[in-house]
Coordinates of C-alpha atoms and ligand atoms in Angstrom, one line a residue:
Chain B
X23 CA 0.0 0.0 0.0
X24 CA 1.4 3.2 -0.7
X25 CA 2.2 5.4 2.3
X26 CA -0.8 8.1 1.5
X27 CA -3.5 5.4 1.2
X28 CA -2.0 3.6 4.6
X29 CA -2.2 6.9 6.1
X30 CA -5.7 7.6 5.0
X31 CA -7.1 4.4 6.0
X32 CA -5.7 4.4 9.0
X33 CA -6.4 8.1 10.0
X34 CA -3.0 9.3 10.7
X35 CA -2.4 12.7 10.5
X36 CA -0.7 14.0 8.1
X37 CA 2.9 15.9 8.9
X38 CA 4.7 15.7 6.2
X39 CA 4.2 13.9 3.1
X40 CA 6.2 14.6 0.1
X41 CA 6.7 11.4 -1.5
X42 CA 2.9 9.7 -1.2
X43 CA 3.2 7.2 -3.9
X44 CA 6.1 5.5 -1.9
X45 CA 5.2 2.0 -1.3
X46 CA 5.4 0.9 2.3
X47 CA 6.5 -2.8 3.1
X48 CA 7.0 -4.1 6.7
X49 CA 7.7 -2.5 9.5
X50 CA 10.2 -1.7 12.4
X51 CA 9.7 -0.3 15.6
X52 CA 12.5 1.7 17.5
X53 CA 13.7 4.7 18.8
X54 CA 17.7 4.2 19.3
X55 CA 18.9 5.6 15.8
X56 CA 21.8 2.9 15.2
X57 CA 19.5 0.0 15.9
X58 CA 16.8 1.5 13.1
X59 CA 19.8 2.0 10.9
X60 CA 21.2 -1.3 11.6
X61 CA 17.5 -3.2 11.6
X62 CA 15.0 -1.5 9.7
X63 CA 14.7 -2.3 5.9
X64 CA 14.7 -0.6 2.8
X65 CA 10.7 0.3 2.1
X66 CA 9.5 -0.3 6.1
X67 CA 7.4 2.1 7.8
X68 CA 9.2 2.9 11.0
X69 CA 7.6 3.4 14.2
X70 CA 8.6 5.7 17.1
X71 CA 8.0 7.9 19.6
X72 CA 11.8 9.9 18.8
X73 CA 10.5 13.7 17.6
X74 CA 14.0 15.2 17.7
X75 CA 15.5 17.1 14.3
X76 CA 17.5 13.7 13.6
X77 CA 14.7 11.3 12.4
X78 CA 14.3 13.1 9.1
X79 CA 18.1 12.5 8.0
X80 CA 17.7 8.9 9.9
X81 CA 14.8 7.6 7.7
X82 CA 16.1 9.2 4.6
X83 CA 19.6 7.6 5.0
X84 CA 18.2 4.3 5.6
X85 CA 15.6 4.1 3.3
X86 CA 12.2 3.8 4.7
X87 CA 9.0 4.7 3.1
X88 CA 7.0 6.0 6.3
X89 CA 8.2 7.5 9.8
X90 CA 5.1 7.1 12.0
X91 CA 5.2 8.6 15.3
X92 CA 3.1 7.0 17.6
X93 CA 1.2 8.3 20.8
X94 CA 0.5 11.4 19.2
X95 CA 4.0 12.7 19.7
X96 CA 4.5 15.9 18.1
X97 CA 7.5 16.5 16.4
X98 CA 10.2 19.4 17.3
X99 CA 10.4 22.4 15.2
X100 CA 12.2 22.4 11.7
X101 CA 11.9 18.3 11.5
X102 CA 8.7 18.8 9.4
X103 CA 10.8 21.5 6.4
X104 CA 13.6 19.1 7.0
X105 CA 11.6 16.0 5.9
X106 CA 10.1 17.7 3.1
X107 CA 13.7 18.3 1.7
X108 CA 14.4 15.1 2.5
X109 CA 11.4 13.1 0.8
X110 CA 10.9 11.6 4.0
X111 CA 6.9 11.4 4.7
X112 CA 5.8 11.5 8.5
X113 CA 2.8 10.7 10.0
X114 CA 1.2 10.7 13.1
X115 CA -1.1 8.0 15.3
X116 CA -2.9 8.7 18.2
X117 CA -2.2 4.9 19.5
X118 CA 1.4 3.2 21.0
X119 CA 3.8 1.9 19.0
X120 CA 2.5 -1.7 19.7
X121 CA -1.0 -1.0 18.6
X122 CA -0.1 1.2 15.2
X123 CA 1.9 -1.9 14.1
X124 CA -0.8 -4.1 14.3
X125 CA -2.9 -2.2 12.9
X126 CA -0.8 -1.7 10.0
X127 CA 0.1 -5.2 9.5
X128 CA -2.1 -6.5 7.2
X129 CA -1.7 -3.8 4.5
X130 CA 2.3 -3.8 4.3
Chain E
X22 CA 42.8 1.9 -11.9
X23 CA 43.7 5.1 -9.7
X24 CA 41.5 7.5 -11.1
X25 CA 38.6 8.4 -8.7
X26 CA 35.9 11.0 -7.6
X27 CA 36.9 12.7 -4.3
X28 CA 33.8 14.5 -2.0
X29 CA 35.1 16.5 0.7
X30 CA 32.9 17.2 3.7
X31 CA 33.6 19.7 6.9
X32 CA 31.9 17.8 9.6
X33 CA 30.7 20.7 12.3
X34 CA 31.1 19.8 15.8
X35 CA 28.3 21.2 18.1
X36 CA 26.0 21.3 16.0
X37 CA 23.2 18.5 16.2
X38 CA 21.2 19.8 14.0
X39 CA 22.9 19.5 11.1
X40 CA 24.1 16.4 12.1
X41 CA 23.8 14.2 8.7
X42 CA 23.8 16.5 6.3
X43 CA 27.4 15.4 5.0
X44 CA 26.3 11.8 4.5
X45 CA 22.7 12.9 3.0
X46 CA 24.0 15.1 0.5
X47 CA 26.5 11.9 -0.8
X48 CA 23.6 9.8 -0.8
X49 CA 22.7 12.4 -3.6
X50 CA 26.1 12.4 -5.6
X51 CA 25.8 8.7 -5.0
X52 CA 22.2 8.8 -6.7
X53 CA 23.2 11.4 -9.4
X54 CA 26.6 8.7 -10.3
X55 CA 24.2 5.9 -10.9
X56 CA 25.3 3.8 -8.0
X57 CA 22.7 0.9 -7.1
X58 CA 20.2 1.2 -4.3
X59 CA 22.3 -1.5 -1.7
X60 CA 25.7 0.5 -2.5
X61 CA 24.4 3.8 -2.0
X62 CA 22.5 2.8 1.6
X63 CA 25.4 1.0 2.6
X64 CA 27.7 4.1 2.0
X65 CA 25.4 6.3 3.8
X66 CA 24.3 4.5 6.8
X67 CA 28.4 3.7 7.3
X68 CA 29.3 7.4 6.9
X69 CA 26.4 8.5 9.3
X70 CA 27.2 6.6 12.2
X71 CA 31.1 7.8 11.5
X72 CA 29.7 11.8 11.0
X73 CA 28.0 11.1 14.1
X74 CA 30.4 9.9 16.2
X75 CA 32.8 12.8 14.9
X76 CA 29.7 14.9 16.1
X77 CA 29.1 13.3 19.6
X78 CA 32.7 12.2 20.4
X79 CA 35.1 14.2 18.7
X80 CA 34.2 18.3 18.3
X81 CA 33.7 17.4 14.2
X82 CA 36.3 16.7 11.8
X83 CA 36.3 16.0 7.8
X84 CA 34.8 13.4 5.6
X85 CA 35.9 12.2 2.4
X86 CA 34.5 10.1 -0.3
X87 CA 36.3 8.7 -3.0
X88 CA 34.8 6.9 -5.8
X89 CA 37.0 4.7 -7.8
X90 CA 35.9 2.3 -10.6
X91 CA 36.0 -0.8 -8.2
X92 CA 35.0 0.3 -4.8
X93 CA 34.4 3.4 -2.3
X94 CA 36.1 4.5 0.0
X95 CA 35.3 7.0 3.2
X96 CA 37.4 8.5 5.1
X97 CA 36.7 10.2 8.4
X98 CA 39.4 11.9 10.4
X99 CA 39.2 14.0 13.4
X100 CA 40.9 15.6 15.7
X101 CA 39.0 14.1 19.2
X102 CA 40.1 12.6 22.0
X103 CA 41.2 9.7 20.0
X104 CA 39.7 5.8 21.5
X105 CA 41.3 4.1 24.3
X106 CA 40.3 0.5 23.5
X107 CA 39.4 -0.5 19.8
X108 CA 37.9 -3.5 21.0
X109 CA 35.9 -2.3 23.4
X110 CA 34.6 0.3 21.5
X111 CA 33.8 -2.2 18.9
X112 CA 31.1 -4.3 21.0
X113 CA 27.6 -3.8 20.2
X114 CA 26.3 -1.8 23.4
X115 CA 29.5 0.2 24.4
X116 CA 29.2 4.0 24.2
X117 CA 30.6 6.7 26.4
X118 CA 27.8 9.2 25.6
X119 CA 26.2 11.4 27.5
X120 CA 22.6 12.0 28.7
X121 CA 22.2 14.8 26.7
X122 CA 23.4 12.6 23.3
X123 CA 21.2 9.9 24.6
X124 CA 17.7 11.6 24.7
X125 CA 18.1 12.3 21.3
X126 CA 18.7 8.8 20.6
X127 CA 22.3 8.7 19.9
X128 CA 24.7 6.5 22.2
X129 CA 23.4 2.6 21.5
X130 CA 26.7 1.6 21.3
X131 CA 26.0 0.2 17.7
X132 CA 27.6 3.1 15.6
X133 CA 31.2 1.6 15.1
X134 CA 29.6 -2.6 14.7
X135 CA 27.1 -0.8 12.2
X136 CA 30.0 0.5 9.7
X137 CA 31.6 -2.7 10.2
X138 CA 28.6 -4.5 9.3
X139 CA 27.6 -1.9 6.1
X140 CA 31.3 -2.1 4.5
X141 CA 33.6 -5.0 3.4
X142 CA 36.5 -3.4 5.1
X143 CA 36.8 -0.9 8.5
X144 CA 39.9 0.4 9.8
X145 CA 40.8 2.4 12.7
X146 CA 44.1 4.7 13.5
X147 CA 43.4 6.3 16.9
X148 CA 46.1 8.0 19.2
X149 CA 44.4 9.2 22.4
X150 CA 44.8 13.4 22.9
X151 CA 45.6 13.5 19.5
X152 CA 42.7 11.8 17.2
X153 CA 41.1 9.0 15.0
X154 CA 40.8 8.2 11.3
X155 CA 38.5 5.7 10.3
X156 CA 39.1 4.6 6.4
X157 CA 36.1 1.9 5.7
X158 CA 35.9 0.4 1.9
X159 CA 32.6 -0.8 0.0
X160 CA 33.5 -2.9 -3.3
X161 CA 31.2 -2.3 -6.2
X162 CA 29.4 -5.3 -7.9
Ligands
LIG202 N1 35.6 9.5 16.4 C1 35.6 9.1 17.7 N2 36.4 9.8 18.6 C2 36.5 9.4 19.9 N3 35.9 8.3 20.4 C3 35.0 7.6 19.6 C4 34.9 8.0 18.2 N4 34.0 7.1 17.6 C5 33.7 6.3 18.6 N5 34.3 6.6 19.8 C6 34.2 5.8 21.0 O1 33.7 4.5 20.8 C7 32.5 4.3 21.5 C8 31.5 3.4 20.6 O2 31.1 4.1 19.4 P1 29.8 3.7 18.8 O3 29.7 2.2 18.5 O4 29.5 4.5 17.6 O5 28.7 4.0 19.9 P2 28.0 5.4 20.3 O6 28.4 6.4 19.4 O7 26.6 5.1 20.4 O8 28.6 5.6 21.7 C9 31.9 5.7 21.7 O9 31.0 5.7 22.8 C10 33.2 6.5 22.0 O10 33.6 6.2 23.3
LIG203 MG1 28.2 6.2 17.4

């Protein structure tokens, strides 16, 4: 599913999403950066509840399709115009990081 | 075959923010040359964790990536503090950051066995008070 439509269906809001035809597959959950770079896959959706400047260059270096920050977490300033330079889309769900995933599961 | 494409990169030291930005714009030249998706996020995420930990351990320093025909090479040298024990610093888990580093979800301990892990070759000259240069290599094909 592509990473608008998950978001749609889903009802996550909406942060940043400048790359909507990007095609989410799997998932990892995590908020230490050098375990999402050395464990999450090309194409995942990433889940966490990290809101700090460095997720945007994070997610673009390694690839995934989606950042989805869970619990409603909001993110800090300037991560939203970084992401958009970066292609990186980011989303937000009102639900834990447990509960988005499974959520999610049956549509990447 | 000695020809190659050099990319230089000042790597600022305090400034967190921008922490990245050297390895995010060569995932761009590294797009722009062509290079295949498993190359380029190899090179990136194995620079990263090195601009990082020039970042969070060592006041900066300078990155450079050279392209040659047959493999890439990146090279990060600082001037930091310089790493007592190579081993240990190697183990998955071991980090010496701070609190502050930490909340922003730096400091796993997974930086240096991630560039190891991204690149076919990692090597380390460190001399404590006077710095570290890390040289890792990625073959092509
Ligand atoms: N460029 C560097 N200069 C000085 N010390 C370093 C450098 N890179 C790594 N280190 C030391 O090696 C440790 C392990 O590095 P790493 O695996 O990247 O974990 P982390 O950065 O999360 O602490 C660091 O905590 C630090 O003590
Ligand atoms: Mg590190």
């Amino acid at each position: 599913m592509t990473a608008e439509s998950l978001a749609a269906k889903h009802g996550f809001k909406v942060l940043a999403m400048p790359d909507p035809d990007r095609t989410v597959k799997g998932c990892y959950i995590g908020d230490l950066l050098s375990w999402v770079m050395g464990r999450a896959r090309q194409d995942n959706a990433w889940i966490t509840i990290m809101s700090n400047i460095n997720i945007a260059a994070v997610a673009a270096l390694s690839d995934v399709s989606l950042v989805i920050l869970a619990e409603d977490v909001q993110p800090d300033e300037n991560v939203l115009n970084t992401a958009k330079a970066k292609n990186v889309n980011i989303v937000c769900s009102p639900l834990p990081a447990y509960e988005t995933a499974v959520r999610i599961t049956s549509d990447v | 075959m000695s020809e190659f494409l050099n990319f230089h990169f000042d790597v600022d030291g305090d400034n967190f923010v921008s922490a990245g930005q050297a390895s995010v714009q060569m995932k761009k030249n590294m797009r722009q040359l062509g290079l295949s998706p498993e190359i380029i996020r190899k090179v990136s995420i194995a620079m990263y964790e090195g601009e990082i930990n020039m970042v969070i351990h060592a006041h900066g320093g300078a990155a450079d990536v050279n392209v040659y025909e047959d493999r890439i090479e990146i090279i990060l040298d600082d001037k930091g503090p310089g790493i007592k024990d190579i081993d240990l610093a190697m183990q998955e888990g071991y980090s010496t950051a701070n609190d502050h580093v930490r909340a922003l979800g730096f400091g796993a301990g997974m930086g240096l066995p991630n560039m190891k892990r991204y690149t076919d070759d990692t090597q380390i000259e460190t001399v404590v008070g006077e710095g570290t240069k890390i040289t890792m290599i990625v073959y092509l094909g």
